[in-house]
DNA sequence: TGTGGTCAAGGCTAAC
DNA sequence: GTTAGCCTTGACCACA
């Protein structure tokens, strides 16, 4: 069963609960709109515009610049919960940089991933892309690993070059693509051996927490050195990784805080990993360390996604192509914002 | 004796050595053609088109715009010979602005003064004016101080409004006007008391070096405040200035570098100035400081023509009418390019 | 096509 | 050395 046109959609990597009745009633806007454009999102001081992708003041802008370009490493002498305000912001450099990164500051100044899609009845004229929508959708296509020509066939209305499409059409396409990606993942989840033994809200929560890792894994599967740079090599010779391990991600690496029945989840997880190990041993009898290697690889991916905000801003992004930078950006933002994105789709 | 139709002509304020057989065999073209249209003439960066009259990059365009519109005054902390390249252009604002001005940038975006006229057998279709040819010729008429109606009478083929003429006719007229101006100046020179004592090539060289000052003086003589603005006043009560002093210009103010017999020229110069002083004293016995005042006035004119590039772009041009801006522009370009323009005419 | 305007990035420097 | 206010730069954009 395909998602109906009234099913929830993913847009800008944030799921909203409203049906897509009419794309024109949806508005893409900066998440910066969540607060006053005149107030620094880091310290609350008077902002002087967008700096490194985030509404911020001169002080935080300069601080981030110095920290990133000089590759400074700070330490917090307290509990890493220092408050940021105009008067207190200089008391802890560590917490200030962390807040900058959490707010989404990045050396490329990308704000595109801060888009949300929300129900909005405002003037339809105000649909506005500050980033080239073609670039936006191309990044999305890369991350979702969806073949463009296939998409074109599916959406007959898009049988024209991207650059020839109106922003509103691109917006509609983007929503459908996101919907498509989510739908495919849910279908996959429903075929998992332990699906029936889990509470839907549990799996929903786990998926939300690890979706960014799935995205990273999908991307790594492409093994395109042109896109991934040095990271391309880390999944060499483990082509079955996605098919076999991606469903175990939520149970393997995500902490189980917030679940009412942690013991039950832990049990499922152990059981599932055992099955995986048995499968590996039977399929590759000549490779006794294969399962351990796969686990190490998954750990690495997990660490990459955890550290993506650091990677993005220090060193790595400079050596790697733009697409990987975009990928890391997405990982960062899905990790930050997609804590529990899915509710309806699992019931379909 | 009038210049024959096969005599050398002046066109675009640059004298060329070919007879005007057929105006269609002559081609007006940008001096920008001397180099690649894709390379900034100031810094060598990638050019994005014509800006303020000159092939330049976005950076130099913006820099010139800010410098001019904000009336910025810069200083060079080195020897005013800073090199301009993509990487070094920001090291010295003074030298960058000077280069912009030297290359001919101007706030009106006139490229007209960069036209050369050269013998060319190319496609006659390629005659191209980027500046309104009527404006072009009107500027020229102003500078040469030639009465338009008189010109019309002389050239019967031009007995129609300028705007109704074809570009090729305007071009022909322009050539004839330039020819006329040069011819008149040569006639004047031949009547000078020391003409016979000078080598022709010497005087030719001196005239070439100071012709732009003569043009300025001629213009100032019109004393038309509508045209000259504030500068109108500086030649008040010195109406005999041109008749008396203009032939001394080359000897008074032009440096004598490059002449084989400098001592001879210096001697002539002194002698001539003595005669001038005596003449002034005899004609205006009640004004003992008149000669010194005249010298000061000439110095001022000299300075104006020297500083015309600054005047053109700062303050002055804003307060003065368009024609004076054009005049200053011509002075700048004749000063830069007409170092030795005349060869044949003196022999006529 | 060239223009003027915009605004984030980066440089500068006085004040800590 | 660090901070942050201020300035300059230049890529980009709407407009004519
Ligand atoms: Zn701040
Ligand atoms: Zn802290
Ligand atoms: Zn340049
Ligand atoms: Zn300099």
XYZ file of C-alpha atoms (C1' of nucleotides) and ligand atoms in Angstrom:
732
model
C 0.000 0.000 0.000
C 1.333 3.381 -1.052
C 1.104 6.403 1.164
C -2.083 8.234 0.475
C -1.862 11.894 -0.494
C -3.192 12.674 2.958
C -0.598 10.720 4.877
C 1.950 12.556 6.980
C 4.945 13.829 5.086
C 8.561 14.361 5.774
C 9.855 17.652 4.682
C 13.223 19.146 5.341
C 13.880 16.068 7.448
C 11.269 17.079 9.973
C 8.018 15.230 10.033
C 4.845 17.132 10.528
C 1.477 15.758 11.428
C -0.589 17.509 8.837
C -1.750 15.975 5.586
C -0.438 17.378 2.347
C -3.716 18.702 1.024
C -2.172 21.441 -1.002
C 1.484 22.168 -1.257
C 0.738 25.845 -1.407
C -0.650 25.779 2.085
C 2.749 24.659 3.299
C 5.475 27.086 3.857
C 9.183 26.459 4.010
C 10.805 28.796 6.411
C 13.934 29.132 8.466
C 13.909 27.522 11.835
C 15.385 30.849 12.807
C 11.829 32.093 12.695
C 11.306 30.255 15.945
C 12.809 33.313 17.535
C 13.476 36.919 16.811
C 15.959 37.492 14.036
C 17.369 40.318 16.150
C 18.350 38.077 19.067
C 21.453 35.890 19.129
C 20.425 32.238 19.349
C 23.513 31.433 21.385
C 23.657 34.126 24.032
C 20.598 36.314 23.568
C 22.598 39.417 22.753
C 21.579 41.678 19.895
C 22.097 39.733 16.655
C 23.668 41.372 13.624
C 22.390 38.916 11.049
C 23.069 35.391 9.941
C 26.553 34.207 10.736
C 27.729 30.727 9.785
C 24.120 29.807 9.209
C 22.715 31.016 12.507
C 21.230 34.260 13.746
C 23.919 35.457 16.090
C 25.734 38.420 17.557
C 29.158 39.765 16.632
C 30.676 38.166 19.685
C 29.454 34.643 19.043
C 30.278 35.006 15.368
C 33.863 35.968 16.157
C 34.151 33.336 18.859
C 32.997 30.580 16.520
C 35.325 31.800 13.790
C 38.354 31.777 16.078
C 37.455 28.412 17.562
C 36.952 26.719 14.231
C 39.734 28.258 12.191
C 42.298 27.890 14.956
C 40.994 24.419 15.804
C 40.790 25.308 19.455
C 39.923 22.644 22.033
C 38.246 23.842 25.210
C 37.330 22.252 28.526
C 34.536 22.995 30.924
C 35.621 23.270 34.535
C 32.045 22.858 35.755
C 29.237 20.521 34.698
C 29.030 21.421 30.985
C 25.778 23.189 31.636
C 27.030 26.743 31.840
C 24.374 29.282 30.932
C 24.885 31.483 27.934
C 23.958 35.126 28.216
C 25.491 38.391 27.194
C 27.230 38.742 30.551
C 28.035 35.104 31.223
C 29.008 33.881 27.774
C 32.721 34.418 28.335
C 32.869 32.341 31.481
C 33.110 28.995 29.657
C 34.474 28.628 26.147
C 33.616 24.938 25.994
C 29.926 25.433 26.675
C 29.832 28.406 24.324
C 31.255 26.405 21.428
C 28.951 23.494 22.173
C 25.969 25.824 22.096
C 27.169 27.268 18.788
C 27.394 23.783 17.298
C 24.084 22.713 18.808
C 22.388 25.711 17.305
C 23.770 24.587 13.972
C 26.662 26.887 13.290
C 28.880 25.536 10.562
C 31.774 26.900 8.595
C 29.917 26.694 5.315
C 27.118 28.914 6.521
C 24.471 26.456 5.395
C 21.035 27.293 6.664
C 19.247 25.072 4.195
C 18.947 22.201 6.583
C 17.178 24.382 9.036
C 14.087 24.410 6.906
C 10.936 23.130 8.441
C 7.723 22.452 6.738
C 4.729 23.554 8.668
C 1.101 24.065 8.075
C 0.586 27.624 7.187
C -2.272 29.608 5.750
C -0.226 32.706 5.135
C 0.224 34.401 1.845
C 1.314 31.822 -0.683
C 3.607 34.391 -2.218
C 5.969 34.079 0.690
C 7.371 30.713 -0.330
C 10.993 31.608 -0.447
C 14.198 29.711 -1.041
C 17.358 31.363 0.110
C 19.283 28.389 -1.178
C 18.958 27.234 -4.737
C 16.070 24.745 -4.631
C 17.780 22.647 -7.264
C 20.798 22.279 -5.030
C 18.504 21.532 -2.130
C 16.725 18.741 -3.909
C 19.919 17.322 -5.358
C 21.366 16.995 -1.875
C 18.210 15.287 -0.773
C 18.351 12.894 -3.692
C 21.909 12.017 -2.830
C 21.171 11.288 0.762
C 18.141 9.188 0.040
C 20.042 7.304 -2.673
C 17.000 7.482 -4.881
C 17.568 7.310 -8.584
C 16.466 10.533 -10.181
C 15.220 9.029 -13.420
C 13.115 6.573 -11.453
C 11.584 9.428 -9.539
C 10.891 11.216 -12.772
C 9.030 8.207 -14.077
C 6.975 7.973 -10.943
C 6.014 11.607 -10.849
C 4.934 12.335 -14.363
C 4.461 15.976 -13.546
C 8.202 16.256 -13.071
C 9.228 15.117 -16.515
C 11.231 18.253 -17.026
C 14.693 19.326 -15.939
C 15.023 20.472 -12.353
C 16.128 23.922 -13.340
C 12.989 24.397 -15.423
C 10.661 23.662 -12.529
C 8.988 26.304 -10.444
C 9.910 26.507 -6.762
C 6.485 25.315 -5.788
C 6.829 22.213 -7.953
C 10.229 21.491 -6.497
C 8.756 21.878 -3.060
C 6.006 19.414 -3.866
C 8.530 16.968 -5.273
C 10.719 17.300 -2.230
C 7.805 16.473 0.043
C 6.950 13.418 -2.002
C 10.524 12.203 -2.005
C 10.746 12.516 1.739
C 7.468 10.711 2.049
C 8.795 8.007 -0.218
C 11.947 7.518 1.816
C 10.074 7.249 5.071
C 7.550 4.871 3.569
C 10.253 2.560 2.281
C 11.914 2.475 5.675
C 8.655 1.651 7.405
C 7.945 -1.149 4.967
C 11.352 -2.545 5.745
C 10.789 -2.314 9.441
C 7.492 -4.173 9.185
C 9.290 -7.134 7.663
C 11.726 -7.417 10.513
C 11.587 -10.665 12.516
C 11.007 -8.960 15.823
C 8.602 -6.358 14.694
C 5.599 -8.072 16.106
C 7.210 -8.435 19.476
C 7.762 -4.725 19.873
C 5.417 -2.017 20.871
C 4.828 0.316 17.997
C 5.690 3.399 20.018
C 8.938 1.788 21.052
C 10.035 1.069 17.567
C 8.856 4.443 16.450
C 11.004 6.052 19.057
C 14.008 3.936 18.209
C 13.671 4.653 14.527
C 13.444 8.334 15.235
C 16.591 8.174 17.298
C 18.613 6.217 14.776
C 17.220 7.319 11.457
C 20.208 9.550 10.900
C 22.484 6.540 11.284
C 20.461 4.679 8.704
C 20.823 7.593 6.368
C 24.567 7.642 6.867
C 24.776 3.923 6.244
C 22.760 4.234 3.071
C 25.076 6.925 1.896
C 28.169 4.941 2.754
C 26.765 2.027 0.775
C 27.113 4.068 -2.362
C 30.876 3.772 -1.879
C 31.398 6.707 -4.150
C 34.818 8.132 -3.404
C 33.945 11.228 -5.355
C 31.225 11.869 -2.852
C 32.514 10.396 0.364
C 36.229 11.080 0.117
C 38.330 9.208 2.655
C 35.316 7.703 4.377
C 34.536 5.622 1.315
C 36.894 2.870 2.429
C 35.417 2.071 5.796
C 32.663 -0.154 4.445
C 34.742 -2.019 1.917
C 33.891 -5.711 1.621
C 30.819 -5.431 3.782
C 28.233 -4.894 1.074
C 25.604 -6.846 2.927
C 25.889 -4.463 5.815
C 22.727 -2.527 5.099
C 20.508 -5.447 4.331
C 21.544 -7.268 7.399
C 22.384 -4.700 9.991
C 20.457 -1.572 9.390
C 17.351 -2.807 11.200
C 19.477 -3.649 14.198
C 20.763 -0.147 14.492
C 18.122 1.112 16.855
C 18.640 -1.822 19.126
C 22.372 -1.924 18.885
C 23.435 1.563 19.605
C 20.680 3.768 20.737
C 20.429 4.255 24.446
C 17.178 3.039 25.847
C 16.387 5.947 28.075
C 12.771 6.927 28.116
C 11.379 3.496 27.536
C 9.053 2.073 30.103
C 10.226 -1.486 29.674
C 13.976 -1.264 29.160
C 14.549 -4.880 30.117
C 12.258 -6.078 27.342
C 14.109 -4.036 24.753
C 17.487 -5.185 25.967
C 16.321 -8.745 25.695
C 15.124 -8.236 22.147
C 18.375 -6.584 21.242
C 20.491 -9.453 22.560
C 18.337 -11.948 20.804
C 18.546 -10.095 17.521
C 22.304 -9.758 17.683
C 22.593 -13.471 18.313
C 20.600 -14.170 15.183
C 22.845 -11.822 13.265
C 25.945 -13.562 14.526
C 24.584 -16.950 13.583
C 23.658 -15.698 10.142
C 27.144 -14.315 9.562
C 28.799 -17.509 10.747
C 26.668 -19.645 8.457
C 27.063 -17.434 5.405
C 30.790 -16.773 5.830
C 32.246 -19.805 7.596
C 35.763 -18.936 6.460
C 35.656 -15.561 8.195
C 35.468 -16.109 11.947
C 36.072 -12.443 12.759
C 33.485 -11.164 10.296
C 30.796 -10.481 12.867
C 33.178 -8.615 15.125
C 34.421 -6.637 12.155
C 30.872 -5.704 11.226
C 30.170 -4.604 14.756
C 33.313 -2.487 14.731
C 32.223 -0.971 11.453
C 28.812 -0.139 12.855
C 30.438 1.378 15.907
C 32.516 3.531 13.627
C 29.454 4.683 11.749
C 27.761 5.407 15.028
C 30.717 7.455 16.161
C 30.832 9.311 12.885
C 27.218 10.293 13.185
C 27.715 11.274 16.798
C 30.734 13.341 15.950
C 29.363 14.678 12.731
C 29.035 18.156 14.107
C 32.693 18.124 15.006
C 33.689 16.546 11.707
C 31.687 19.090 9.807
C 33.448 22.000 11.348
C 36.974 20.761 11.875
C 39.292 19.514 9.190
C 37.185 16.819 7.664
C 34.762 19.015 5.822
C 37.618 20.809 4.176
C 39.084 17.634 2.735
C 35.823 16.047 1.701
C 33.509 16.991 -1.149
C 30.514 19.188 -0.628
C 28.023 16.331 -0.792
C 29.547 14.640 2.192
C 29.501 17.893 4.057
C 25.810 18.076 3.283
C 25.386 14.541 4.483
C 27.090 15.279 7.766
C 24.921 18.297 8.134
C 21.823 16.202 7.697
C 23.068 13.659 10.180
C 23.680 16.383 12.689
C 20.251 17.791 12.262
C 18.360 14.569 12.219
C 20.226 13.579 15.349
C 19.276 16.837 17.006
C 15.726 17.175 15.860
C 14.288 13.816 14.866
C 14.001 12.424 18.319
C 10.587 10.966 17.728
C 9.431 11.740 14.245
C 7.111 8.940 13.285
C 3.710 8.227 14.690
C 1.125 7.515 12.045
C 3.027 5.667 9.348
C 3.567 2.465 11.282
C -0.161 1.927 11.440
C -0.579 1.968 7.713
C 45.957 75.662 -46.702
C 43.277 73.286 -45.546
C 44.043 69.716 -44.655
C 43.547 67.543 -47.658
C 41.075 64.667 -47.416
C 44.068 62.392 -47.324
C 45.848 64.078 -44.463
C 46.228 62.298 -41.159
C 43.241 62.526 -38.922
C 42.589 62.690 -35.249
C 39.962 60.361 -34.043
C 39.023 59.572 -30.527
C 41.854 61.877 -29.544
C 44.440 59.558 -30.947
C 46.134 60.495 -34.142
C 46.715 57.834 -36.671
C 48.869 57.925 -39.741
C 46.435 56.671 -42.337
C 44.466 58.849 -44.712
C 40.714 58.920 -44.428
C 39.925 57.353 -47.765
C 36.700 55.834 -46.692
C 35.195 56.116 -43.286
C 33.850 52.606 -43.587
C 37.329 51.195 -43.774
C 37.976 52.571 -40.322
C 36.789 50.810 -37.281
C 36.107 52.206 -33.863
C 36.875 49.680 -31.231
C 37.467 49.431 -27.539
C 40.978 49.768 -26.337
C 39.817 46.897 -24.147
C 40.431 44.782 -27.190
C 44.077 45.098 -26.352
C 43.471 42.277 -23.909
C 41.046 39.548 -23.093
C 37.544 40.706 -22.268
C 37.413 37.976 -19.645
C 40.300 39.357 -17.598
C 40.016 42.282 -15.218
C 42.210 45.120 -16.478
C 42.975 46.199 -12.933
C 43.857 43.002 -11.115
C 43.767 40.187 -13.655
C 40.949 38.331 -11.935
C 38.069 36.926 -13.929
C 36.112 39.841 -15.365
C 32.331 39.884 -15.299
C 31.845 42.487 -17.987
C 32.192 46.218 -18.439
C 31.940 48.139 -15.195
C 32.245 51.915 -15.112
C 33.593 51.741 -18.622
C 36.304 49.153 -18.029
C 36.468 45.386 -18.283
C 36.764 44.437 -14.649
C 35.926 41.916 -11.959
C 33.243 42.137 -9.289
C 35.793 43.098 -6.679
C 37.293 46.025 -8.544
C 33.831 47.149 -9.580
C 32.659 47.225 -5.977
C 35.874 48.818 -4.776
C 35.634 51.629 -7.309
C 31.978 52.131 -6.531
C 32.595 52.479 -2.814
C 35.660 54.663 -3.265
C 33.902 57.081 -5.537
C 30.493 57.266 -3.951
C 31.892 57.591 -0.461
C 34.602 59.997 -1.628
C 37.275 57.971 0.040
C 40.845 59.232 0.210
C 43.560 56.609 0.524
C 47.276 56.660 1.178
C 49.995 54.309 0.065
C 52.360 53.284 2.831
C 54.935 52.097 0.314
C 56.224 53.587 -2.928
C 52.911 53.887 -4.814
C 53.969 51.039 -7.023
C 52.066 48.216 -5.360
C 51.299 45.391 -7.745
C 47.701 44.530 -8.456
C 46.732 40.896 -8.629
C 43.875 38.831 -7.353
C 45.732 38.041 -4.166
C 47.509 41.328 -3.651
C 44.860 43.794 -4.688
C 43.626 44.376 -1.152
C 47.029 45.283 0.206
C 46.926 48.898 -0.954
C 43.716 50.808 -1.551
C 45.549 53.836 -2.898
C 47.323 51.940 -5.647
C 44.178 50.009 -6.480
C 42.146 53.163 -6.971
C 44.936 54.766 -8.979
C 45.013 51.743 -11.244
C 41.249 51.887 -11.654
C 41.506 55.538 -12.672
C 44.489 54.933 -14.903
C 42.639 52.199 -16.691
C 39.888 54.726 -17.279
C 37.176 53.824 -14.821
C 34.696 56.629 -14.370
C 31.415 56.979 -12.609
C 29.532 57.659 -15.813
C 30.654 54.401 -17.333
C 31.992 56.129 -20.420
C 34.056 53.876 -22.558
C 33.988 56.392 -25.369
C 37.363 57.804 -24.526
C 38.921 54.462 -24.959
C 38.019 54.359 -28.614
C 40.810 54.250 -31.038
C 40.502 54.684 -34.713
C 42.630 52.342 -36.720
C 42.911 51.284 -40.267
C 40.902 48.191 -40.656
C 39.568 46.231 -43.559
C 37.324 44.051 -41.464
C 33.623 43.735 -41.785
C 32.120 47.187 -41.916
C 29.159 45.916 -39.959
C 31.221 45.861 -36.804
C 31.241 49.604 -36.278
C 29.817 49.772 -32.816
C 29.036 52.563 -30.398
C 28.391 51.623 -26.818
C 27.947 55.284 -25.996
C 25.417 57.397 -27.777
C 27.340 58.867 -30.736
C 25.439 62.111 -30.423
C 26.719 62.516 -26.903
C 30.147 61.590 -28.152
C 30.235 64.272 -30.774
C 28.698 66.886 -28.519
C 31.477 66.334 -26.035
C 33.977 66.731 -28.764
C 32.376 69.918 -29.991
C 32.475 71.375 -26.543
C 36.085 70.556 -25.984
C 37.224 71.901 -29.280
C 35.224 75.075 -28.691
C 34.069 74.997 -32.264
C 30.757 76.610 -33.013
C 28.293 74.014 -34.122
C 26.458 76.169 -36.632
C 29.753 77.122 -38.198
C 30.637 73.468 -38.531
C 27.286 72.793 -40.093
C 27.891 75.465 -42.677
C 31.289 74.079 -43.503
C 30.130 70.523 -43.859
C 27.024 70.800 -45.958
C 26.398 67.114 -45.684
C 25.732 67.644 -41.985
C 22.873 70.099 -42.338
C 20.625 67.885 -40.291
C 20.228 67.373 -36.545
C 22.898 65.223 -34.957
C 20.430 62.646 -33.771
C 19.217 62.111 -37.318
C 22.665 61.270 -38.612
C 23.899 57.764 -39.120
C 26.788 56.589 -36.984
C 29.058 56.514 -39.978
C 28.255 60.147 -40.818
C 28.874 61.150 -37.245
C 32.116 59.299 -37.356
C 33.172 61.137 -40.476
C 32.201 64.449 -38.907
C 34.099 63.650 -35.778
C 37.223 62.906 -37.759
C 36.949 66.169 -39.614
C 36.425 68.128 -36.418
C 39.470 66.605 -34.837
C 41.412 67.334 -37.956
C 40.213 70.917 -37.807
C 41.296 71.384 -34.213
C 44.729 69.974 -34.834
C 45.163 72.048 -37.959
C 44.288 75.256 -36.122
C 46.762 74.497 -33.386
C 49.517 73.811 -35.882
C 48.785 77.048 -37.700
C 49.065 78.851 -34.418
C 52.313 77.199 -33.551
C 53.817 78.150 -36.888
C 53.258 81.802 -36.096
C 55.119 81.669 -32.831
C 58.229 83.856 -32.523
C 60.556 80.988 -31.685
C 59.134 78.462 -34.030
C 61.969 78.751 -36.499
C 64.530 78.245 -33.790
C 63.154 74.893 -32.725
C 63.546 71.527 -34.287
C 60.261 70.334 -35.629
C 60.454 67.020 -33.798
C 61.065 68.874 -30.563
C 58.029 71.004 -30.864
C 56.003 68.075 -32.050
C 56.939 66.199 -28.936
C 56.222 69.142 -26.665
C 52.859 69.728 -28.256
C 51.989 66.112 -27.837
C 52.884 66.307 -24.179
C 50.919 69.457 -23.454
C 48.051 69.326 -25.901
C 45.661 68.321 -23.151
C 46.581 71.467 -21.218
C 45.893 73.586 -24.274
C 42.523 71.930 -24.619
C 41.743 72.695 -20.992
C 42.786 76.297 -21.395
C 40.647 76.651 -24.495
C 37.709 75.301 -22.604
C 38.312 77.593 -19.645
C 38.404 80.530 -21.995
C 34.768 80.002 -22.761
C 34.089 81.094 -19.176
C 30.728 79.456 -19.291
C 29.663 78.815 -15.719
C 26.920 76.536 -16.941
C 29.573 74.334 -18.378
C 32.538 74.829 -16.100
C 30.933 75.307 -12.712
C 33.254 76.552 -10.003
C 36.282 76.400 -12.240
C 34.860 79.184 -14.379
C 36.252 81.804 -12.005
C 39.886 80.905 -12.091
C 40.577 82.657 -15.363
C 38.643 85.795 -14.585
C 40.339 88.950 -15.816
C 42.986 87.058 -17.697
C 41.324 86.944 -21.066
C 44.579 87.320 -22.888
C 45.843 84.164 -21.266
C 45.378 81.941 -24.263
C 46.642 84.292 -26.865
C 49.696 85.018 -24.883
C 50.507 81.965 -22.890
C 49.188 78.931 -24.588
C 52.180 78.553 -26.890
C 54.453 78.705 -23.884
C 52.776 75.814 -22.213
C 54.990 73.158 -23.602
C 58.034 75.079 -22.598
C 56.769 76.208 -19.241
C 55.533 73.060 -17.670
C 56.425 70.005 -19.591
C 59.475 68.215 -18.382
C 62.149 68.040 -21.006
C 63.126 64.443 -20.589
C 63.873 62.645 -23.797
C 65.168 65.618 -25.697
C 68.640 65.454 -27.109
C 69.404 69.096 -26.510
C 67.796 69.981 -23.216
C 69.966 73.021 -22.677
C 68.748 74.520 -25.917
C 65.136 74.073 -24.961
C 65.675 75.475 -21.508
C 67.317 78.489 -23.048
C 64.396 79.035 -25.401
C 61.971 78.657 -22.522
C 63.725 81.260 -20.384
C 63.973 83.641 -23.280
C 60.306 83.226 -24.103
C 59.177 83.768 -20.534
C 61.238 86.929 -20.369
C 59.472 88.232 -23.411
C 56.146 87.369 -21.854
C 57.032 89.198 -18.678
C 58.125 92.267 -20.573
C 54.946 92.220 -22.628
C 52.786 92.023 -19.507
C 54.669 94.803 -17.784
C 54.279 97.082 -20.794
C 50.619 96.318 -21.386
C 49.550 96.471 -17.729
C 51.934 98.859 -15.998
C 49.524 99.330 -13.085
C 49.528 95.615 -12.231
C 53.046 94.671 -11.087
C 51.958 91.225 -9.889
C 50.094 90.341 -13.077
C 52.807 88.169 -14.548
C 53.186 86.205 -11.337
C 49.417 85.837 -11.141
C 49.313 84.516 -14.665
C 52.036 82.036 -13.880
C 50.098 80.916 -10.833
C 47.012 80.548 -12.969
C 48.891 78.430 -15.468
C 50.259 76.326 -12.660
C 46.721 75.834 -11.462
C 45.593 74.742 -14.892
C 48.537 72.422 -15.059
C 47.619 70.951 -11.711
C 44.013 70.585 -12.726
C 44.939 68.631 -15.801
C 47.350 66.555 -13.767
C 44.709 65.862 -11.149
C 41.866 65.545 -13.566
C 41.434 61.895 -12.776
C 40.824 62.763 -9.163
C 38.603 65.734 -9.987
C 36.559 63.667 -12.357
C 35.593 61.148 -9.796
C 35.547 63.040 -6.544
C 33.308 65.895 -5.551
C 34.052 68.167 -8.415
C 32.310 66.102 -11.028
C 29.215 65.941 -8.892
C 28.953 69.706 -8.672
C 29.892 70.396 -12.251
C 27.920 69.761 -15.403
C 28.398 66.715 -17.518
C 30.409 68.479 -20.180
C 33.123 69.438 -17.768
C 33.321 65.861 -16.642
C 33.793 64.935 -20.250
C 36.472 67.550 -20.597
C 38.356 66.261 -17.612
C 38.029 62.801 -18.970
C 39.566 63.893 -22.230
C 42.366 65.651 -20.429
C 43.110 62.537 -18.499
C 43.223 60.409 -21.564
C 45.151 62.767 -23.722
C 47.642 63.133 -20.916
C 47.998 59.400 -20.719
C 47.970 58.504 -24.346
C 48.938 61.464 -26.480
C 52.547 61.567 -25.580
C 53.675 62.192 -29.124
C 50.698 62.362 -31.418
C 51.764 64.667 -34.208
C 54.232 63.899 -36.916
C 53.022 64.788 -40.350
C 50.935 67.934 -39.852
C 53.799 70.266 -39.032
C 55.244 69.680 -42.464
C 52.159 70.860 -44.261
C 23.777 43.777 -20.360
C 25.459 47.008 -16.451
C 23.946 49.096 -12.118
C 23.120 49.855 -7.367
C 21.944 47.477 -3.319
C 22.538 43.671 -0.075
C 24.756 41.210 3.569
C 27.678 37.359 5.361
C 32.661 36.688 5.676
C 36.754 38.227 7.181
C 40.099 41.904 8.636
C 41.380 45.349 11.895
C 42.192 47.132 16.355
C 41.172 49.267 20.859
C 40.075 47.616 25.118
C 40.313 44.111 28.287
C 46.090 36.258 24.219
C 40.944 37.159 23.866
C 36.946 39.764 22.884
C 33.747 42.322 20.044
C 32.570 46.490 17.658
C 33.376 48.382 13.335
C 34.817 48.383 8.643
C 35.899 46.504 3.955
C 35.222 43.075 0.608
C 32.868 40.716 -3.104
C 29.422 37.317 -4.661
C 24.884 37.598 -5.613
C 20.373 39.693 -6.857
C 16.524 42.625 -8.553
C 15.921 45.952 -11.731
C 16.091 48.546 -15.897
Zn 25.776 35.768 20.972
Zn 30.895 25.112 30.877
Zn 39.804 43.241 -10.609
Zn 50.494 51.265 -2.719
